[in-house]
Coordinates of C-alpha atoms in Angstrom, one line a residue:
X1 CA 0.0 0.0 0.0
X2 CA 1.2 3.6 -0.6
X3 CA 0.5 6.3 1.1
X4 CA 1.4 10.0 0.2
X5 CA 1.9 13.2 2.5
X6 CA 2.7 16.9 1.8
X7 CA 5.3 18.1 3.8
X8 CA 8.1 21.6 2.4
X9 CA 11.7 21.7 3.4
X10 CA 13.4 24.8 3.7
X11 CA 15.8 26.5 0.6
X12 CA 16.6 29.4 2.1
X13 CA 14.2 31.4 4.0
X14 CA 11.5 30.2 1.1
X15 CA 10.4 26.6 1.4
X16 CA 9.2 24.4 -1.5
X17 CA 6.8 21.0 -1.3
X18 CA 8.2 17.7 -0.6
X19 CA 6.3 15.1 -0.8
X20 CA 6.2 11.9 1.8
X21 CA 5.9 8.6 -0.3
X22 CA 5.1 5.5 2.4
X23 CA 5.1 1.6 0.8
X24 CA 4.0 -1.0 2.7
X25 CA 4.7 -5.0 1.9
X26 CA 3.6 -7.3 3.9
X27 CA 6.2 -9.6 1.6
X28 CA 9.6 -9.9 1.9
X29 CA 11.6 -9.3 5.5
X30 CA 10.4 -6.7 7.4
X31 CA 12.8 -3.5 7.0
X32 CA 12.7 0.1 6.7
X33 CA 14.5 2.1 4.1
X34 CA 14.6 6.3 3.5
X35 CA 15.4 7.4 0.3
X36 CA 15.7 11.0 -1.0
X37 CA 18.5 12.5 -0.3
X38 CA 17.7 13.1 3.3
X39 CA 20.4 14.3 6.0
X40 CA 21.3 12.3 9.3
X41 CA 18.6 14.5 11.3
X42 CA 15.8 13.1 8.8
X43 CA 17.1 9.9 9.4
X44 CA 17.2 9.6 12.9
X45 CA 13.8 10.4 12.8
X46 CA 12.9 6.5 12.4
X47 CA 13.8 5.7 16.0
X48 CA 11.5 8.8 17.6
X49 CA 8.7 8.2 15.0
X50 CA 8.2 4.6 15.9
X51 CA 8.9 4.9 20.1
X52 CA 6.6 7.7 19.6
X53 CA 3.9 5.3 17.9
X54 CA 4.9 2.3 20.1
X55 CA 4.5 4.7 23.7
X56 CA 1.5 6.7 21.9
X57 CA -1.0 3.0 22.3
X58 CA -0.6 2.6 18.5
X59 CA 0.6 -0.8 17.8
X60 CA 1.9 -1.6 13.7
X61 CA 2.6 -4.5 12.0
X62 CA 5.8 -6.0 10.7
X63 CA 6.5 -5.1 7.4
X64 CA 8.9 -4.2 4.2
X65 CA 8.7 -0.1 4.6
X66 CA 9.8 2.1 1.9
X67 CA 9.9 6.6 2.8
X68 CA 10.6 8.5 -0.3
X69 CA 11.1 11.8 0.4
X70 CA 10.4 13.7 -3.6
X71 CA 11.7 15.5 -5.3
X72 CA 14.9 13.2 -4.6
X73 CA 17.2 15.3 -5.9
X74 CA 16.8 18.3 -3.3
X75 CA 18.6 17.9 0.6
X76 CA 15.9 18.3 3.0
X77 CA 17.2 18.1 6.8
X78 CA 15.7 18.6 9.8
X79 CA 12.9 17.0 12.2
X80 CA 10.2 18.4 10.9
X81 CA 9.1 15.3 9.0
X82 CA 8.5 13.3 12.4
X83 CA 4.8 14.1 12.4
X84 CA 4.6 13.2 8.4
X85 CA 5.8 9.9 9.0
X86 CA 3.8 8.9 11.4
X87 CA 0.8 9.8 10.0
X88 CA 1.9 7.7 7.2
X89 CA 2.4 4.8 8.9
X90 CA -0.8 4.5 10.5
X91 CA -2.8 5.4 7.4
X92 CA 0.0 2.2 5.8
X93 CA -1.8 0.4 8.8
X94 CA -5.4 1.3 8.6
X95 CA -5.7 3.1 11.8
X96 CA -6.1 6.7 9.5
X97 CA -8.4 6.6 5.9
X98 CA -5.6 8.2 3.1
X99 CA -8.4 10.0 2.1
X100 CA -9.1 11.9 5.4
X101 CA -5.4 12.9 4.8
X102 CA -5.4 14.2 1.3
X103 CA -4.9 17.8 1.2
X104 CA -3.3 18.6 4.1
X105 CA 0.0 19.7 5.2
X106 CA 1.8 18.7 7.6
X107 CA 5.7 19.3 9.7
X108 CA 6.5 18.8 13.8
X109 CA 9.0 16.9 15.0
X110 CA 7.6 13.9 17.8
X111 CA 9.2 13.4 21.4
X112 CA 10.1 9.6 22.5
X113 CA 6.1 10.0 24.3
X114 CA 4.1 10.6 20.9
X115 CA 4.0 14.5 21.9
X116 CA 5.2 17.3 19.3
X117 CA 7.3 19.8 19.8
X118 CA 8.2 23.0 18.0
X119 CA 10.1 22.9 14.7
X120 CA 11.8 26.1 12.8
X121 CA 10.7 27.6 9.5
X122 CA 6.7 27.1 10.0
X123 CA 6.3 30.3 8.5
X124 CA 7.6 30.1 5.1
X125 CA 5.7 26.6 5.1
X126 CA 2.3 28.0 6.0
X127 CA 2.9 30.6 3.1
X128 CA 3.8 27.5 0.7
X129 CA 0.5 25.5 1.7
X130 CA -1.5 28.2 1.1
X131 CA -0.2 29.2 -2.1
X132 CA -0.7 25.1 -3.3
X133 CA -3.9 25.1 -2.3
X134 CA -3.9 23.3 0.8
X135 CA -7.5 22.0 3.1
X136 CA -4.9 22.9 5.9
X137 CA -1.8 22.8 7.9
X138 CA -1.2 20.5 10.6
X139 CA 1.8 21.7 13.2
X140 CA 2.4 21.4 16.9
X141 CA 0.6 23.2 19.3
X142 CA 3.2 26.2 20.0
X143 CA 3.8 27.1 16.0
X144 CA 0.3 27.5 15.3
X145 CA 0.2 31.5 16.5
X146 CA 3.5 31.9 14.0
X147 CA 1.8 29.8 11.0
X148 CA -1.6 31.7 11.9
X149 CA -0.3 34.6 10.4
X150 CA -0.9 33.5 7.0
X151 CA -4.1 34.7 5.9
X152 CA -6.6 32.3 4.1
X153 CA -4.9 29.2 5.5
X154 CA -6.9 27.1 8.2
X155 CA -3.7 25.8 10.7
X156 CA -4.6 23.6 13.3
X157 CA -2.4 23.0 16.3
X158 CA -1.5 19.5 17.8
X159 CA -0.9 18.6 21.0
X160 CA 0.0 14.6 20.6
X161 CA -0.5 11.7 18.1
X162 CA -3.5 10.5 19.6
X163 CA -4.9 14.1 19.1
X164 CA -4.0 13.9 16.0
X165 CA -5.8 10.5 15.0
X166 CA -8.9 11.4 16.9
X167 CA -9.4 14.9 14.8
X168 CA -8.4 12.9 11.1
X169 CA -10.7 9.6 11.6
X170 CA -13.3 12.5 13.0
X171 CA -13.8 11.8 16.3
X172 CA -12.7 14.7 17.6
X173 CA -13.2 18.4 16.5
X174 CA -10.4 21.0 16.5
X175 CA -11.1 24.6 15.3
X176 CA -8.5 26.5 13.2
X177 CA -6.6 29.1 14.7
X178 CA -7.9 32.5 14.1
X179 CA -5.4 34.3 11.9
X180 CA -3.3 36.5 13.7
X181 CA -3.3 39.9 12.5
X182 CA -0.8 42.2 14.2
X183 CA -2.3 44.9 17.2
X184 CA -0.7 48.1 17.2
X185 CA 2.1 47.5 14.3
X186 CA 2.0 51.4 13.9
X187 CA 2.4 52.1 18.0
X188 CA 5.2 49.3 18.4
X189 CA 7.9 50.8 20.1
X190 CA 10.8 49.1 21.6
X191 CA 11.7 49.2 25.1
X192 CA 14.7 50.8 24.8
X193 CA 16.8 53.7 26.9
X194 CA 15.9 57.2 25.6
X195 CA 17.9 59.6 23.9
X196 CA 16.9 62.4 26.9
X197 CA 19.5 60.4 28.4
X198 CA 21.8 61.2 26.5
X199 CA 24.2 64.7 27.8
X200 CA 25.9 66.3 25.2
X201 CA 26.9 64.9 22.0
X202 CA 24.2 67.2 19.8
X203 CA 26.3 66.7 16.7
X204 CA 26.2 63.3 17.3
X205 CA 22.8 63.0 18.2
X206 CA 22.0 65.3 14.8
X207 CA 24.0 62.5 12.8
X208 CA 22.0 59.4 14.1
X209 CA 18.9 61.6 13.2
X210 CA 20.0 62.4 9.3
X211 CA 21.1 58.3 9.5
X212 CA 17.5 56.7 10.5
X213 CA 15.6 59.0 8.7
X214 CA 16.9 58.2 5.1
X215 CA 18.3 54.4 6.6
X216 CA 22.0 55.8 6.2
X217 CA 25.1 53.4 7.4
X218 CA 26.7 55.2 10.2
X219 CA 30.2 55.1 12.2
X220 CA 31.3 56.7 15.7
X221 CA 34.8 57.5 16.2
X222 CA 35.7 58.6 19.7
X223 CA 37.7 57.7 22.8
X224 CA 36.5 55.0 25.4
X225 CA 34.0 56.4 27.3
X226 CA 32.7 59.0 24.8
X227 CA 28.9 57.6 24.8
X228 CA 29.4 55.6 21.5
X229 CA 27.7 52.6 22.4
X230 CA 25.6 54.5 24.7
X231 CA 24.1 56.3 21.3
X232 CA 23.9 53.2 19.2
X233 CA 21.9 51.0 21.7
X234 CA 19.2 54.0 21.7
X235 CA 18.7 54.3 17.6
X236 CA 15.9 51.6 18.3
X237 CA 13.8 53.8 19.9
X238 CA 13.3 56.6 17.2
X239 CA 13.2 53.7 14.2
X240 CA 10.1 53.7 12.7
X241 CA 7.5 50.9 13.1
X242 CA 7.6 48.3 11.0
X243 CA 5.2 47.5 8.0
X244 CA 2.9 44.4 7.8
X245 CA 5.3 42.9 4.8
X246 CA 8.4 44.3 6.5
X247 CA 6.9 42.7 9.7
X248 CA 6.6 39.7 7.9
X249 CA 9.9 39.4 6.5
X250 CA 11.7 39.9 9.3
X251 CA 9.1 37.1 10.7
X252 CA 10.3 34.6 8.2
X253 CA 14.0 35.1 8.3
X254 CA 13.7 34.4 12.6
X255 CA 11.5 31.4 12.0
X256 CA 14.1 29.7 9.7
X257 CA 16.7 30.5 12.3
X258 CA 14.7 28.8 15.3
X259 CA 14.5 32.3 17.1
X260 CA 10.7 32.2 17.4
X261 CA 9.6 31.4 20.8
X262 CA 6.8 29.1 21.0
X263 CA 3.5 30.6 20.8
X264 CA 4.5 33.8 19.5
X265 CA 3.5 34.9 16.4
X266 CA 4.5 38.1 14.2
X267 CA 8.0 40.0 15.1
X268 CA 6.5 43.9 15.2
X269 CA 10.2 45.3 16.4
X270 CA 13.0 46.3 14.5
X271 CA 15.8 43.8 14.9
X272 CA 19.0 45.3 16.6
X273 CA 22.0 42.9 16.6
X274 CA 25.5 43.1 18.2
X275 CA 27.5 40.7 17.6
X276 CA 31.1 40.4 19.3
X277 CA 33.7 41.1 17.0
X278 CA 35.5 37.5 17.5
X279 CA 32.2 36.6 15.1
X280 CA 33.5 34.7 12.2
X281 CA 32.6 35.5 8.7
X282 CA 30.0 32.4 8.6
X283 CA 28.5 33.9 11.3
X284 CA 28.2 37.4 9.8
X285 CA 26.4 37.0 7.0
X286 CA 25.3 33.2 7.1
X287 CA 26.5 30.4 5.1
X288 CA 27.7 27.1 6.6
X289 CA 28.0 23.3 5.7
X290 CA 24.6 23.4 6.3
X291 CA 23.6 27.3 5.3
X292 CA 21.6 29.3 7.9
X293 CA 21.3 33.6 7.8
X294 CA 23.7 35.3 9.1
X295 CA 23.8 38.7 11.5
X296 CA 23.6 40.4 8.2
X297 CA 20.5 39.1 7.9
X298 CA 18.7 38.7 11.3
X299 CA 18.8 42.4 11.2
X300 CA 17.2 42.5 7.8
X301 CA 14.9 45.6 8.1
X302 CA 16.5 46.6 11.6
X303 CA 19.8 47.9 12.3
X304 CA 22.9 45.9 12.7
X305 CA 26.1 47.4 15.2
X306 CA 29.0 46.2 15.1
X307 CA 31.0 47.9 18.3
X308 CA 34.8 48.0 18.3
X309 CA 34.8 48.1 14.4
X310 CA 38.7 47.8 13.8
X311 CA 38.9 44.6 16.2
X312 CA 36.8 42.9 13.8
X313 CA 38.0 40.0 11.6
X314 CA 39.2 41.9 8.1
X315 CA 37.9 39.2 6.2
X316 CA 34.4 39.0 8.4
X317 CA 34.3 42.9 8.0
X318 CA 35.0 42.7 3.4
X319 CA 32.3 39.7 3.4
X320 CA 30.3 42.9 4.0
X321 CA 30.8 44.4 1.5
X322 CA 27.9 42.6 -0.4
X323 CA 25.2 43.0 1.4
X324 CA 25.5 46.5 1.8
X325 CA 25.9 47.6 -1.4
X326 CA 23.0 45.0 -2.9
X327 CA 20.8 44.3 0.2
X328 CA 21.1 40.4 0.2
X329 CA 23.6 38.1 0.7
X330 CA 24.2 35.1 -2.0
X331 CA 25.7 31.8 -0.8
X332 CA 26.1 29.6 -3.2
X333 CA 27.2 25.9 -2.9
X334 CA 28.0 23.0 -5.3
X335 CA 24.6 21.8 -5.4
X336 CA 22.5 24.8 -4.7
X337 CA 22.5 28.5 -4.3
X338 CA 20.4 30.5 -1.8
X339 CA 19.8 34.2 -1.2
X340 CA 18.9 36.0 2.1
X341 CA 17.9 39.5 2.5
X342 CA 20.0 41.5 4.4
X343 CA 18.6 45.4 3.9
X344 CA 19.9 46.5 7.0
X345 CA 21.1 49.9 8.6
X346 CA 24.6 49.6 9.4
X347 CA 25.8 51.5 12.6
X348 CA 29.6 51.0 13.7
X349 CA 32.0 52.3 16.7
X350 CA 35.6 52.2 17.2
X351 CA 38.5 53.8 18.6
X352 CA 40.7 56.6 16.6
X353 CA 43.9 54.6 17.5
X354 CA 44.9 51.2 19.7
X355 CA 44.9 53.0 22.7
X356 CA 42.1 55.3 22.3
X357 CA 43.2 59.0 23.4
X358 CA 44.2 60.1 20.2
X359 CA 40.9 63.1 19.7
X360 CA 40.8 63.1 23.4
X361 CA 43.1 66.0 25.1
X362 CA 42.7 65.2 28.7
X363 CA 44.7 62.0 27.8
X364 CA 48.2 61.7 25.8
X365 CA 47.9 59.8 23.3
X366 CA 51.0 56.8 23.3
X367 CA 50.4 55.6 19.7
X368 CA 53.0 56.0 17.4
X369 CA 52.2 57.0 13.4
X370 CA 53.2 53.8 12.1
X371 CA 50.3 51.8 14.9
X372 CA 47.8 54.1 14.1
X373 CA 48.4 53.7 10.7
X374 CA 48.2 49.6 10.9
X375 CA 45.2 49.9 13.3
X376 CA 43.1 52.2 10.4
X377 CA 43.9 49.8 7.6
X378 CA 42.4 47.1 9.0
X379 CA 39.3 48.7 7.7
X380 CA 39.6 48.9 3.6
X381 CA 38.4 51.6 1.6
X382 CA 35.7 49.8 0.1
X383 CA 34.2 49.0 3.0
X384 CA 34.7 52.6 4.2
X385 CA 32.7 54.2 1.3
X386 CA 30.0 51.6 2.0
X387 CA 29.5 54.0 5.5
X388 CA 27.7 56.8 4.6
X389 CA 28.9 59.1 7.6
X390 CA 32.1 59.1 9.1
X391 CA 31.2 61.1 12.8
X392 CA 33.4 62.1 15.6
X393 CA 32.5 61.5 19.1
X394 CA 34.7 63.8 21.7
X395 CA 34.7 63.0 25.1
X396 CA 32.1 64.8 27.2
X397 CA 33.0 67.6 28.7
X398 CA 32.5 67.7 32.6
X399 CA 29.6 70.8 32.8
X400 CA 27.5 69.0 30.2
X401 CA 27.5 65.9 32.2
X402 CA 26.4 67.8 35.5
X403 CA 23.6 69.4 33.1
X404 CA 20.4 69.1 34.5
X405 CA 18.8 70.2 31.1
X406 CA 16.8 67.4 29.6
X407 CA 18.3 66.2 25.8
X408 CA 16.4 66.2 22.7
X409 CA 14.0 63.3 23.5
X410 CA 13.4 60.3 21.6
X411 CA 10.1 60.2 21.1
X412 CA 10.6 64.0 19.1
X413 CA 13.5 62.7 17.5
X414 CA 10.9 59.7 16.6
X415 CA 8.6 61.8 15.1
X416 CA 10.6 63.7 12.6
X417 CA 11.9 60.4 11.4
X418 CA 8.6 58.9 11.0
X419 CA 7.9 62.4 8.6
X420 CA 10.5 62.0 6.5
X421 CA 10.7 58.6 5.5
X422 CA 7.1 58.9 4.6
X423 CA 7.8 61.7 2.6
X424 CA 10.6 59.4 0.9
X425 CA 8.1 56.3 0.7
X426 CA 5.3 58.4 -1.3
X427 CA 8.2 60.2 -3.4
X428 CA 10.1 56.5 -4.5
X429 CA 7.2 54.4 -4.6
X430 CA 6.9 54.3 -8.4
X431 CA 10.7 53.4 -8.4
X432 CA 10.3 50.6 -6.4
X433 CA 10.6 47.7 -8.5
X434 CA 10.6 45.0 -5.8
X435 CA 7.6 43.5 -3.7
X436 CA 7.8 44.9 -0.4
X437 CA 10.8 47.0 -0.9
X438 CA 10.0 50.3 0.6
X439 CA 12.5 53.1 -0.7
X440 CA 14.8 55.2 1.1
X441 CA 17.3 58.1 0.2
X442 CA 20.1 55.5 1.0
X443 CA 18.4 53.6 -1.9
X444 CA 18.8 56.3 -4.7
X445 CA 20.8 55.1 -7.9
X446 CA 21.2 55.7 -11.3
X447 CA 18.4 58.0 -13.1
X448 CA 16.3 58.1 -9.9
X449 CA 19.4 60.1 -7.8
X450 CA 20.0 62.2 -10.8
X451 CA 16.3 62.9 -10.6
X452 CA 15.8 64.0 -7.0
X453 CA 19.2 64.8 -6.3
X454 CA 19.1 68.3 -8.7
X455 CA 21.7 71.0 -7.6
X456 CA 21.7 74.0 -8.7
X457 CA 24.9 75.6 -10.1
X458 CA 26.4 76.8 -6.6
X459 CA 25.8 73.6 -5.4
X460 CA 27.6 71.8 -8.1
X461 CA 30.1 74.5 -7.7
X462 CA 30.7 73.7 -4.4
X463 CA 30.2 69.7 -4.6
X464 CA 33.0 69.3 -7.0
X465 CA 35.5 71.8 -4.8
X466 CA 35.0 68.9 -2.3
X467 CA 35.6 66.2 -4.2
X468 CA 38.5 67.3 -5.6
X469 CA 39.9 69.2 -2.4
X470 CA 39.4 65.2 -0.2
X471 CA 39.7 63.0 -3.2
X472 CA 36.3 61.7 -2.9
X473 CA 35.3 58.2 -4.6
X474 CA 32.2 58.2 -7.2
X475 CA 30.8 55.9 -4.4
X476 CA 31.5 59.0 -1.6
X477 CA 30.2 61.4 -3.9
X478 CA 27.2 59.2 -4.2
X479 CA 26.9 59.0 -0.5
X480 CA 27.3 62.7 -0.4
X481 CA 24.1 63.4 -2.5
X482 CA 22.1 61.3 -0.6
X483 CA 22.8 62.1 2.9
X484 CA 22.0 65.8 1.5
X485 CA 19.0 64.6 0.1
X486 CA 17.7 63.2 3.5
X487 CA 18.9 66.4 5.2
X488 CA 16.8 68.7 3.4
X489 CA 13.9 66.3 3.8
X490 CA 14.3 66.9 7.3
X491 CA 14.4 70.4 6.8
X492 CA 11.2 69.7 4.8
X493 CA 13.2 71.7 1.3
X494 CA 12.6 70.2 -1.9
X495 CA 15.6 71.9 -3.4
X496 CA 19.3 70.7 -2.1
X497 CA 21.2 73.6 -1.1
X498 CA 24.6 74.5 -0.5
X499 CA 24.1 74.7 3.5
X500 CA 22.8 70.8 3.1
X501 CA 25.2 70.3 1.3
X502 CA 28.1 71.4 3.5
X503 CA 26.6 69.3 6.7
X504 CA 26.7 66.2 4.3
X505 CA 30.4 66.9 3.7
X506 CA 30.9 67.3 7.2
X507 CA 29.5 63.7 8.0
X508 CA 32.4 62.3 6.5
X509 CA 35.2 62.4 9.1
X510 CA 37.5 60.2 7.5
X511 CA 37.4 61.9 4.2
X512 CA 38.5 64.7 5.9
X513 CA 41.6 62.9 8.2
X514 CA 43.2 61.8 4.8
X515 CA 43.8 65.6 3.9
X516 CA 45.2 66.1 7.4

């Protein structure tokens, strides 16, 4: 007898259908055999599947099994096909009717009791089974809220095996989950320290404003001590919400990473990541003998900082280089090749030298040329003109730490931020070629920066003194336009002018240091 299943394995942070072919002979020695190019995790699965059956009640008859696991030709790991299997092998066994199967899809991995338990990716699956068509989608109990998301999909959750039977031979009724649409997307705010907090540091505070609000890469350079970090761990809390499909992005590429906890559903925050700079470049932007996403890209839509910059692995740091420039990193394999988004804000700290005190005059400085020299080139030039704004952090000054007088909050900071990039959403959004892809002035290439980019003749005057005065890259100049572009936003001026122009010059330090 054969029995078939629908099941998805994950390519990526898309899945595609695989489907479960069970044989059953009652001829021959019994045996059991998996075919289909399935990894060691798919394999094991055997051993749980049938203590699961065995301690679930269900008893099954010896007998020649053949699992084909189609299409045969495509690596499927994992142990999400527990729950497939042995719902095939009781259908094999005429404890479940095939036909009170047909339709659905299924994915859980079993415990040695006949329980399930959580399995990654359920959210790109429940997308796949409602784009084939499916009657529904059978998971355990705590993915359900994550595949209810999906609109137009009935998901049921499952508790145990015998659950399971009981609802498929009809015995037992189980209502679809209600699909979870997201409360309060456009009021999701992080709990995150304020930027009132914050004494001093205006300039810098100005910068990380001009950054979020056109989704501009940013690096601190200062002293220990200066309030780098301080800054960066606050840019959460004047991002602006997130979108449904940004939601849901962001959604998918934590489900396929097994950062879902159980029972949650949607991700409504913008991701911040910081990873330690002994991260490898694997673990960067993703990749592996068996490839998962990177940092890169668990802070797709979100901001990614990367504190102490220059102790960071060169080759880790140049991997970058990708991503930032195209918004997705490409892995690709002998047998397959896989793309994960990785649109990401990119925020970075670091010291001017090895010991720190070289911008900072109540400490001498003990560097020497040729050290400060070595400890600057670990960071290329590429990767530098991938940064949009180059800003110097001094330390804080003892009277504006004693200050009583609030800062700029972030909830105003929030608010201009919010204002601009939906001034830049409804400008770009008949340039935006890709689903889900909303614009920003960090996005602007080609005919669309020529287009609303326009200087006047001062302006070009004055642009091309700068270039040629700090040897400016195309890709700097580039930079330059945009950040200028996003300052006048803010300023709410549809013209660039010279005085935008100037500040955008003045966000990149480093330009600047080469002259020196």
């Amino acid at each position: 007898m054969i029995v078939s299943l629908a099941c998805a394995a994950l390519a990526g942070v898309e899945a595609f259908r695989v489907d479960l072919e069970l044989d059953l002979s009652r001829q021959g020695m019994p045996s059991f055999s998996l075919v289909g190019l399935a990894d060691n995790a798919v394999r094991e699965g055997r051993e749980r599947v049938f203590s699961a059956l065995r301690n679930a009640g269900f008893k099954l008859a010896s007998a020649k099994i053949t699992v084909n696991l189609s299409p045969a030709d495509r690596r499927k790991d994992g142990s999400a096909y527990d729950f497939a299997l042995a719902l095939a092998l009781l259908s094999a066994n005429g404890i479940i009717s095939p036909e009170n199967l047909r339709g659905y899809f299924i994915a859980g991995e079993l415990s040695l009791s006949g329980d399930l338990t959580p399995v990654n990716g359920i959210l790109p699956m429940a997308v796949l089974a409602r784009k084939e068509g499916a009657r529904g989608l059978l998971v355990p109990f705590q993915n359900a809220p994550e595949a209810a998301i999906v609109e137009g999909l009935a998901v049921y959750g499952i508790h145990n095996l015998k659950e399971a039977v009981d609802f498929l031979n009809g015995e037992k009724e189980l209502k679809a989950w209600a699909t979870q649409m997201p409360v309060g997307l456009e009021n999701a705010m992080p709990f995150a320290p304020d930027f009132s907090e914050v004494k001093g540091q205006e300039h810098a505070k100005r910068a990380i404003e001009i950054a979020a609000a056109g989704s501009h890469n940013l690096l601190f350079l200062g002293p220990p001590g200066s309030g780098k970090t301080m800054l960066a761990q606050r840019i959460p809390s004047i991002l602006p919400p997130l979108t449904f499909d940004e939601a849901l992005e962001v959604t998918t590429i934590h489900s396929v990473s097994g950062l879902i906890q159980p029972g949650f559903g949607l991700v409504i925050e913008r991701p911040f990541r910081s990873p330690h700079h002994t991260i490898s470049d694997i673990g960067l932007v993703g990749g592996g003998a068996y490839p998962r996403p990177g940092e890169v890209s668990l802070a797709h839509r979100g901001v990614l900082f990367l504190d102490e910059l220059a102790e960071f692995k060169k080759q880790a740091l140049e991997v970058l280089r990708q991503p930032l420039e195209d918004g997705h990193v490409t892995i690709t394999r002998s047998s397959q090749s896989l793309s994960y988004p990785a649109r990401i804000m990119l925020v970075a700290a670091m010291n001017p030298c090895p010991c720190g005190y070289m911008t900072d005059p109540r400490h001498n400085c003990t560097c020497t040329p040729i050290a400060i020299q070595r400890y600057r080139s670990r960071l290329s030039g590429p990767l530098l003109d991938r940064i949009d704004m180059h800003i110097e952090v001094p330390a804080v000054p003892y009277d504006e730490l004693a200050s009583k007088k609030p800062g700029l909050s972030s909830a105003e900071m929030r608010e201009r931020i919010i204002k601009t990039r939906k001034l830049q959403k409804e400008r770009y959004t008949k340039q935006a070629s890709a689903k889900n892809f909303n614009p920003t002035n960090a996005d602007l290439s080609g005919h669309a920066l020529e287009k609303y980019c326009k200087l006047e003749a001062d302006g070009h005057k004055f642009l091309k003194q700068a270039v040629q005065t700090l040897g400016l890259s195309a890709r700097a100049y580039t930079r330059i336009l945009r950040i200028s572009r996003t300052i006048a936003d803010l300023a709410e001026v549809d013209q660039i002018k010279i005085e935008h122009l100037a500040e955008a010059v003045s966000c990149r330090t480093l330009d600047r240091e080469r002259m020196i």
